[in-house]
PDB file of C-alpha atoms in Angstrom:
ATOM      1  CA  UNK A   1       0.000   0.000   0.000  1.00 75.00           C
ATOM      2  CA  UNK A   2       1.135   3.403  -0.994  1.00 77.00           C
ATOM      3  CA  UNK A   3       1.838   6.236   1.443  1.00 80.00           C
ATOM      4  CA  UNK A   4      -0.881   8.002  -0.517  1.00 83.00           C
ATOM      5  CA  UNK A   5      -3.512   5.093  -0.328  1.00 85.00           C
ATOM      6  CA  UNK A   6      -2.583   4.898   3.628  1.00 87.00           C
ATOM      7  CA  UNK A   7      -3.244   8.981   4.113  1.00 88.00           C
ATOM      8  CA  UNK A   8      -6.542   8.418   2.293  1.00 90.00           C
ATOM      9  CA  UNK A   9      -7.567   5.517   4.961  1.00 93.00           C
ATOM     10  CA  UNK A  10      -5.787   7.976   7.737  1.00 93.00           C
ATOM     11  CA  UNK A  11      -8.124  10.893   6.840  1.00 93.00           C
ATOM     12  CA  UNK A  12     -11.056   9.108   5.902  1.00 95.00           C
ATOM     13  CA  UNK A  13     -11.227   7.616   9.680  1.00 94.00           C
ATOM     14  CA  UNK A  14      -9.802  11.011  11.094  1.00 94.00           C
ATOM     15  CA  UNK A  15     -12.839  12.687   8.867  1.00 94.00           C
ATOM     16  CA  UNK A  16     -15.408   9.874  10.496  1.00 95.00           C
ATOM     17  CA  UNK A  17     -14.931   9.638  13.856  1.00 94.00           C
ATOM     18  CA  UNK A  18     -14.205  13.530  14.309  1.00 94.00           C
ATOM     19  CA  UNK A  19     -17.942  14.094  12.967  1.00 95.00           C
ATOM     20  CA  UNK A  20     -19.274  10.996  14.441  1.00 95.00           C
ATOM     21  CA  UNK A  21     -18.036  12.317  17.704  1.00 94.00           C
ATOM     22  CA  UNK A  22     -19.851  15.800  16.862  1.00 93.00           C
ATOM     23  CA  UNK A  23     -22.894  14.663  15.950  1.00 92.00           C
ATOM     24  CA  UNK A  24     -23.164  12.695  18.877  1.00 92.00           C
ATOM     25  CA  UNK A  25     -22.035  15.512  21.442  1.00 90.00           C
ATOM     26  CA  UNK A  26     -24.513  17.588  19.639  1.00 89.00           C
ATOM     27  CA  UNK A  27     -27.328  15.399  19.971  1.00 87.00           C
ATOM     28  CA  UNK A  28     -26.461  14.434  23.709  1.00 87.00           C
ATOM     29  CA  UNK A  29     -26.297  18.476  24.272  1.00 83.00           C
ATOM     30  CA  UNK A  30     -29.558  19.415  22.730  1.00 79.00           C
ATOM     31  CA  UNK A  31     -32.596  19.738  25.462  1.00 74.00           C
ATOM     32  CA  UNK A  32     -35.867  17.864  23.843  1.00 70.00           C
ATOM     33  CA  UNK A  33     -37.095  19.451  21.017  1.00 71.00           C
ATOM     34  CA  UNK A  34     -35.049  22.595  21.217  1.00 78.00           C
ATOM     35  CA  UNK A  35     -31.959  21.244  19.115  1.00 80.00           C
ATOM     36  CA  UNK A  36     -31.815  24.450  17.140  1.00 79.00           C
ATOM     37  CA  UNK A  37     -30.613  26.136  20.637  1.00 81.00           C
ATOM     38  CA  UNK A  38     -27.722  23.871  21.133  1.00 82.00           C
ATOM     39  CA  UNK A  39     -24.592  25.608  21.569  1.00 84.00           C
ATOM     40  CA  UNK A  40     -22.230  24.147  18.388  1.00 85.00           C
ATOM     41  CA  UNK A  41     -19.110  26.643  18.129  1.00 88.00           C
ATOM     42  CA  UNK A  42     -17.530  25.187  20.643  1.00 89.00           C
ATOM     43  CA  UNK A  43     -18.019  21.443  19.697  1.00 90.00           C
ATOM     44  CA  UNK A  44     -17.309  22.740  15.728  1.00 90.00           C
ATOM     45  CA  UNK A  45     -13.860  23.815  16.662  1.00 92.00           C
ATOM     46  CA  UNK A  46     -12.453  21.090  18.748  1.00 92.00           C
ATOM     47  CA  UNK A  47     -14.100  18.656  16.238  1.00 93.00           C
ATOM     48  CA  UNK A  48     -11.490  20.787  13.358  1.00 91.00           C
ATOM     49  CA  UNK A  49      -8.818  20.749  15.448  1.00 93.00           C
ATOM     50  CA  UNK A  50      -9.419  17.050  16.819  1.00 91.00           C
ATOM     51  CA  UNK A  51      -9.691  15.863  13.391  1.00 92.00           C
ATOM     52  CA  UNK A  52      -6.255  17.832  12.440  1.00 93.00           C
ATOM     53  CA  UNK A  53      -4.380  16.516  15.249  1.00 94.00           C
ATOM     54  CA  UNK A  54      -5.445  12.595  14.258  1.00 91.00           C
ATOM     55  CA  UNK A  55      -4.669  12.831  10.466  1.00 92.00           C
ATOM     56  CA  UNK A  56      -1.217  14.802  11.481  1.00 94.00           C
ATOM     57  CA  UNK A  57      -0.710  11.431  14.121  1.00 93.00           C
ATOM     58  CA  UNK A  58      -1.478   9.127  11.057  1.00 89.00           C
ATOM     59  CA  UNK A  59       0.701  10.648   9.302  1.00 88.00           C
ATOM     60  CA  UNK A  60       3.475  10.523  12.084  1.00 90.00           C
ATOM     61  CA  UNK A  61       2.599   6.667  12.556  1.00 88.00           C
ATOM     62  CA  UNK A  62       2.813   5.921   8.931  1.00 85.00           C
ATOM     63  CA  UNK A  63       5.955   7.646   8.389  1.00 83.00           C
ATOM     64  CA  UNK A  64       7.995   5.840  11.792  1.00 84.00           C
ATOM     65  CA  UNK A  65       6.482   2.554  10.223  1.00 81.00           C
ATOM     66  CA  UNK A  66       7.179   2.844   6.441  1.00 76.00           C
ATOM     67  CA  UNK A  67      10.227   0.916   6.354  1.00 71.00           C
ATOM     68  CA  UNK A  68      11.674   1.736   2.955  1.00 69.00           C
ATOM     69  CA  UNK A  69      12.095   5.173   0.978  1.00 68.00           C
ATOM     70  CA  UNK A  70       8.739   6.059   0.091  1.00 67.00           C
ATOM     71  CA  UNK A  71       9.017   6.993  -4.170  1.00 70.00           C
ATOM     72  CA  UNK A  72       7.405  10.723  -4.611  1.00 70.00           C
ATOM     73  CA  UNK A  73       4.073  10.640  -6.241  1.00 69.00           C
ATOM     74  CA  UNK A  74       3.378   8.977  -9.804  1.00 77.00           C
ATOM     75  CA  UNK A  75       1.786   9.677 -12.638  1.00 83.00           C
ATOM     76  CA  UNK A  76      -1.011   6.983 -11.094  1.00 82.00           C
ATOM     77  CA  UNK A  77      -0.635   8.811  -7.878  1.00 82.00           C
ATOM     78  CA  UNK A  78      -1.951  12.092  -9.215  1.00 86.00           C
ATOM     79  CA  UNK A  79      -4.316  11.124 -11.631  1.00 88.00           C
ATOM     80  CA  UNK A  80      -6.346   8.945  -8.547  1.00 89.00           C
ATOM     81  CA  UNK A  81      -5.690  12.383  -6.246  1.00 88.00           C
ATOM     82  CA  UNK A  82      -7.076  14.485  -9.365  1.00 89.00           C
ATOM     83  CA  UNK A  83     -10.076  11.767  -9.994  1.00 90.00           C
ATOM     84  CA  UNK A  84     -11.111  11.779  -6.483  1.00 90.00           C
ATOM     85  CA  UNK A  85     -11.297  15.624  -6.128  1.00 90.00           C
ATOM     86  CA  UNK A  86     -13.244  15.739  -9.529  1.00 88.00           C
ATOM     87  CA  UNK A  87     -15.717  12.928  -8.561  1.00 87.00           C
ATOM     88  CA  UNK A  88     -16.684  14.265  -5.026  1.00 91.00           C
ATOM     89  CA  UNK A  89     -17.259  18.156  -6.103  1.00 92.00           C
ATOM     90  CA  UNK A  90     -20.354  17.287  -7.231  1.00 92.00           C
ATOM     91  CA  UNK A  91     -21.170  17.129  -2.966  1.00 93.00           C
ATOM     92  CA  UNK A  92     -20.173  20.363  -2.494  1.00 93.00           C
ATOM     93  CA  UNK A  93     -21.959  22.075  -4.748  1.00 95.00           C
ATOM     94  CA  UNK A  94     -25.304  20.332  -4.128  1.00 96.00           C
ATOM     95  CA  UNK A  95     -24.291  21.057  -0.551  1.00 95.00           C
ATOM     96  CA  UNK A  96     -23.137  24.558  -1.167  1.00 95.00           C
ATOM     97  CA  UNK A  97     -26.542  25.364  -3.266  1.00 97.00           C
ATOM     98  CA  UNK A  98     -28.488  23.726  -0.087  1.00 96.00           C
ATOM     99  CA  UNK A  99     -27.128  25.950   2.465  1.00 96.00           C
ATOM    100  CA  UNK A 100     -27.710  28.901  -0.082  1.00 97.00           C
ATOM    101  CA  UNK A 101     -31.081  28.059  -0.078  1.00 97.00           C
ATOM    102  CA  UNK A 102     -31.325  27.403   3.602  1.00 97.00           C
ATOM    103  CA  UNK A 103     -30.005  30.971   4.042  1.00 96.00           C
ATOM    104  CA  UNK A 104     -32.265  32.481   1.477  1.00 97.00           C
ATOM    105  CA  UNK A 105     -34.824  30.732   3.295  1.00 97.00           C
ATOM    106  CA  UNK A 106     -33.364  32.453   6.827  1.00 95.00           C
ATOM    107  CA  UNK A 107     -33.513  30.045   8.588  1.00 94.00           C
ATOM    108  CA  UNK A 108     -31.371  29.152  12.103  1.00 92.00           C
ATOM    109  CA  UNK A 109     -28.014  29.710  12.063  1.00 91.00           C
ATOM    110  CA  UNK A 110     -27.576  26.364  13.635  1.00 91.00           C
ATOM    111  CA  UNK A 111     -29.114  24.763  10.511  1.00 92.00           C
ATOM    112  CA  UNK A 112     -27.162  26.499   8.020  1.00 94.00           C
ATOM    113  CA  UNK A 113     -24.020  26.113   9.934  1.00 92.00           C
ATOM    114  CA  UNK A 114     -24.216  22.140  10.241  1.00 93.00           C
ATOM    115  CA  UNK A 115     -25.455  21.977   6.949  1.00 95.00           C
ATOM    116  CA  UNK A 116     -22.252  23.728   6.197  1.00 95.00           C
ATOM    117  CA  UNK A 117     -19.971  21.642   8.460  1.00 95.00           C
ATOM    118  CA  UNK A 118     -22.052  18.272   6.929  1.00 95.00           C
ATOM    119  CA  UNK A 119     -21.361  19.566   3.573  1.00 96.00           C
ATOM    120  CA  UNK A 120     -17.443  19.698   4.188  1.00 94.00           C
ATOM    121  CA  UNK A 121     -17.186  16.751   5.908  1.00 95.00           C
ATOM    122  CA  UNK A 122     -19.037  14.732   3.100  1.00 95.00           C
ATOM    123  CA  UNK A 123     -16.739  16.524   0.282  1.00 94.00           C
ATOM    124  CA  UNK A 124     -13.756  15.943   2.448  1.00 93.00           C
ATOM    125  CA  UNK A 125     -14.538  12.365   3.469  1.00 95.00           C
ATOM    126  CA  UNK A 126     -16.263  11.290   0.044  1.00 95.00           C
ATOM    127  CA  UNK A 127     -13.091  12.297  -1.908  1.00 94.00           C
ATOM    128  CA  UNK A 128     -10.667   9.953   0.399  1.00 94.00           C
ATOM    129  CA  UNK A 129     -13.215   7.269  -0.177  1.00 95.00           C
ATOM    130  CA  UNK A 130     -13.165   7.482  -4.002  1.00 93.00           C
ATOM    131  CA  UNK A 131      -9.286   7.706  -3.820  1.00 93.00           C
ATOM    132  CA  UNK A 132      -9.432   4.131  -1.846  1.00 93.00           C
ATOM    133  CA  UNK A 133     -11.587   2.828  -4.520  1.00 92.00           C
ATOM    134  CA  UNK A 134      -9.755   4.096  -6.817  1.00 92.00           C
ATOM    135  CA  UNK A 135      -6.100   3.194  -5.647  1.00 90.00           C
ATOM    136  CA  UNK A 136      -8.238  -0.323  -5.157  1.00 90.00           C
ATOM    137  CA  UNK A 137     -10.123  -1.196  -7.983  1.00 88.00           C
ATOM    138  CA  UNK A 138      -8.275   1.703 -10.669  1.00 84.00           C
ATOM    139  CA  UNK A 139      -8.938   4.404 -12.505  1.00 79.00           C
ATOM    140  CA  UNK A 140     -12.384   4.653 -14.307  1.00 75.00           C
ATOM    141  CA  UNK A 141     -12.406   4.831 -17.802  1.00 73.00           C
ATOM    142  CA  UNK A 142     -14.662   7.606 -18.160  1.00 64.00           C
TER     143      UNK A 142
END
């Protein structure tokens, strides 16, 4: 496995248990039926900075445990980078357009902002998936 294909699985759990965790403080936070008054700046920046700190510790791991010279990236090494960021833009702007919306709408700022932060998170996350797919199964032919 590549150092590139092991940063992918690094970030992808990093990405998935930092907004696990988040959603999940949130939920425990939020009085019955008043969700919308939940207090989420705090939790949204140590859920960024949590995240940071585990995919810079992967990265630490990986690199003490990589026994040989890692080679620097290939041809194949940017194309499945470049593929990956291509294939999961289409969540951001469907995400982007629904918090436009949302905010055209004015509604909560809690609502817009975790439809924000869940917008990120599933263009951040969905783009290390399709890079382990694709450093898995290869390169579409599309």
């Amino acid at each position: 496995m590549s150092s590139s294909e092991k940063t992918a699985w690094i970030n992808a759990i990093a990405f998935l248990l930092a907004y696990g965790w988040y959603i999940q403080h949130i939920l425990s936070s939020s009085s019955a039926g008043a969700i919308a008054r939940t207090p989420y700046l705090g939790s949204l920046i140590v859920t960024t900075v949590v995240s940071t700190v585990l995919v810079i510790i992967g990265q630490i791991v990986v690199a003490i445990n990589t026994r040989e010279r890692e080679e620097p990236a290939d041809v194949r090494d940017k194309s499945v980078f470049r593929r990956a960021a291509y294939s999961s833009h289409f969540i951001l702007y469907v995400g982007g357009i629904g918090v436009m919306a949302l905010a055209l709408l004015d509604v909560d700022r809690f609502w817009i902002g975790n439809a924000m932060y869940l917008t990120m998170f599933l263009g951040a996350w969905s783009s290390e998936i399709f890079r382990i797919v694709y450093y898995r199964r290869g390169l579409p032919a599309w």
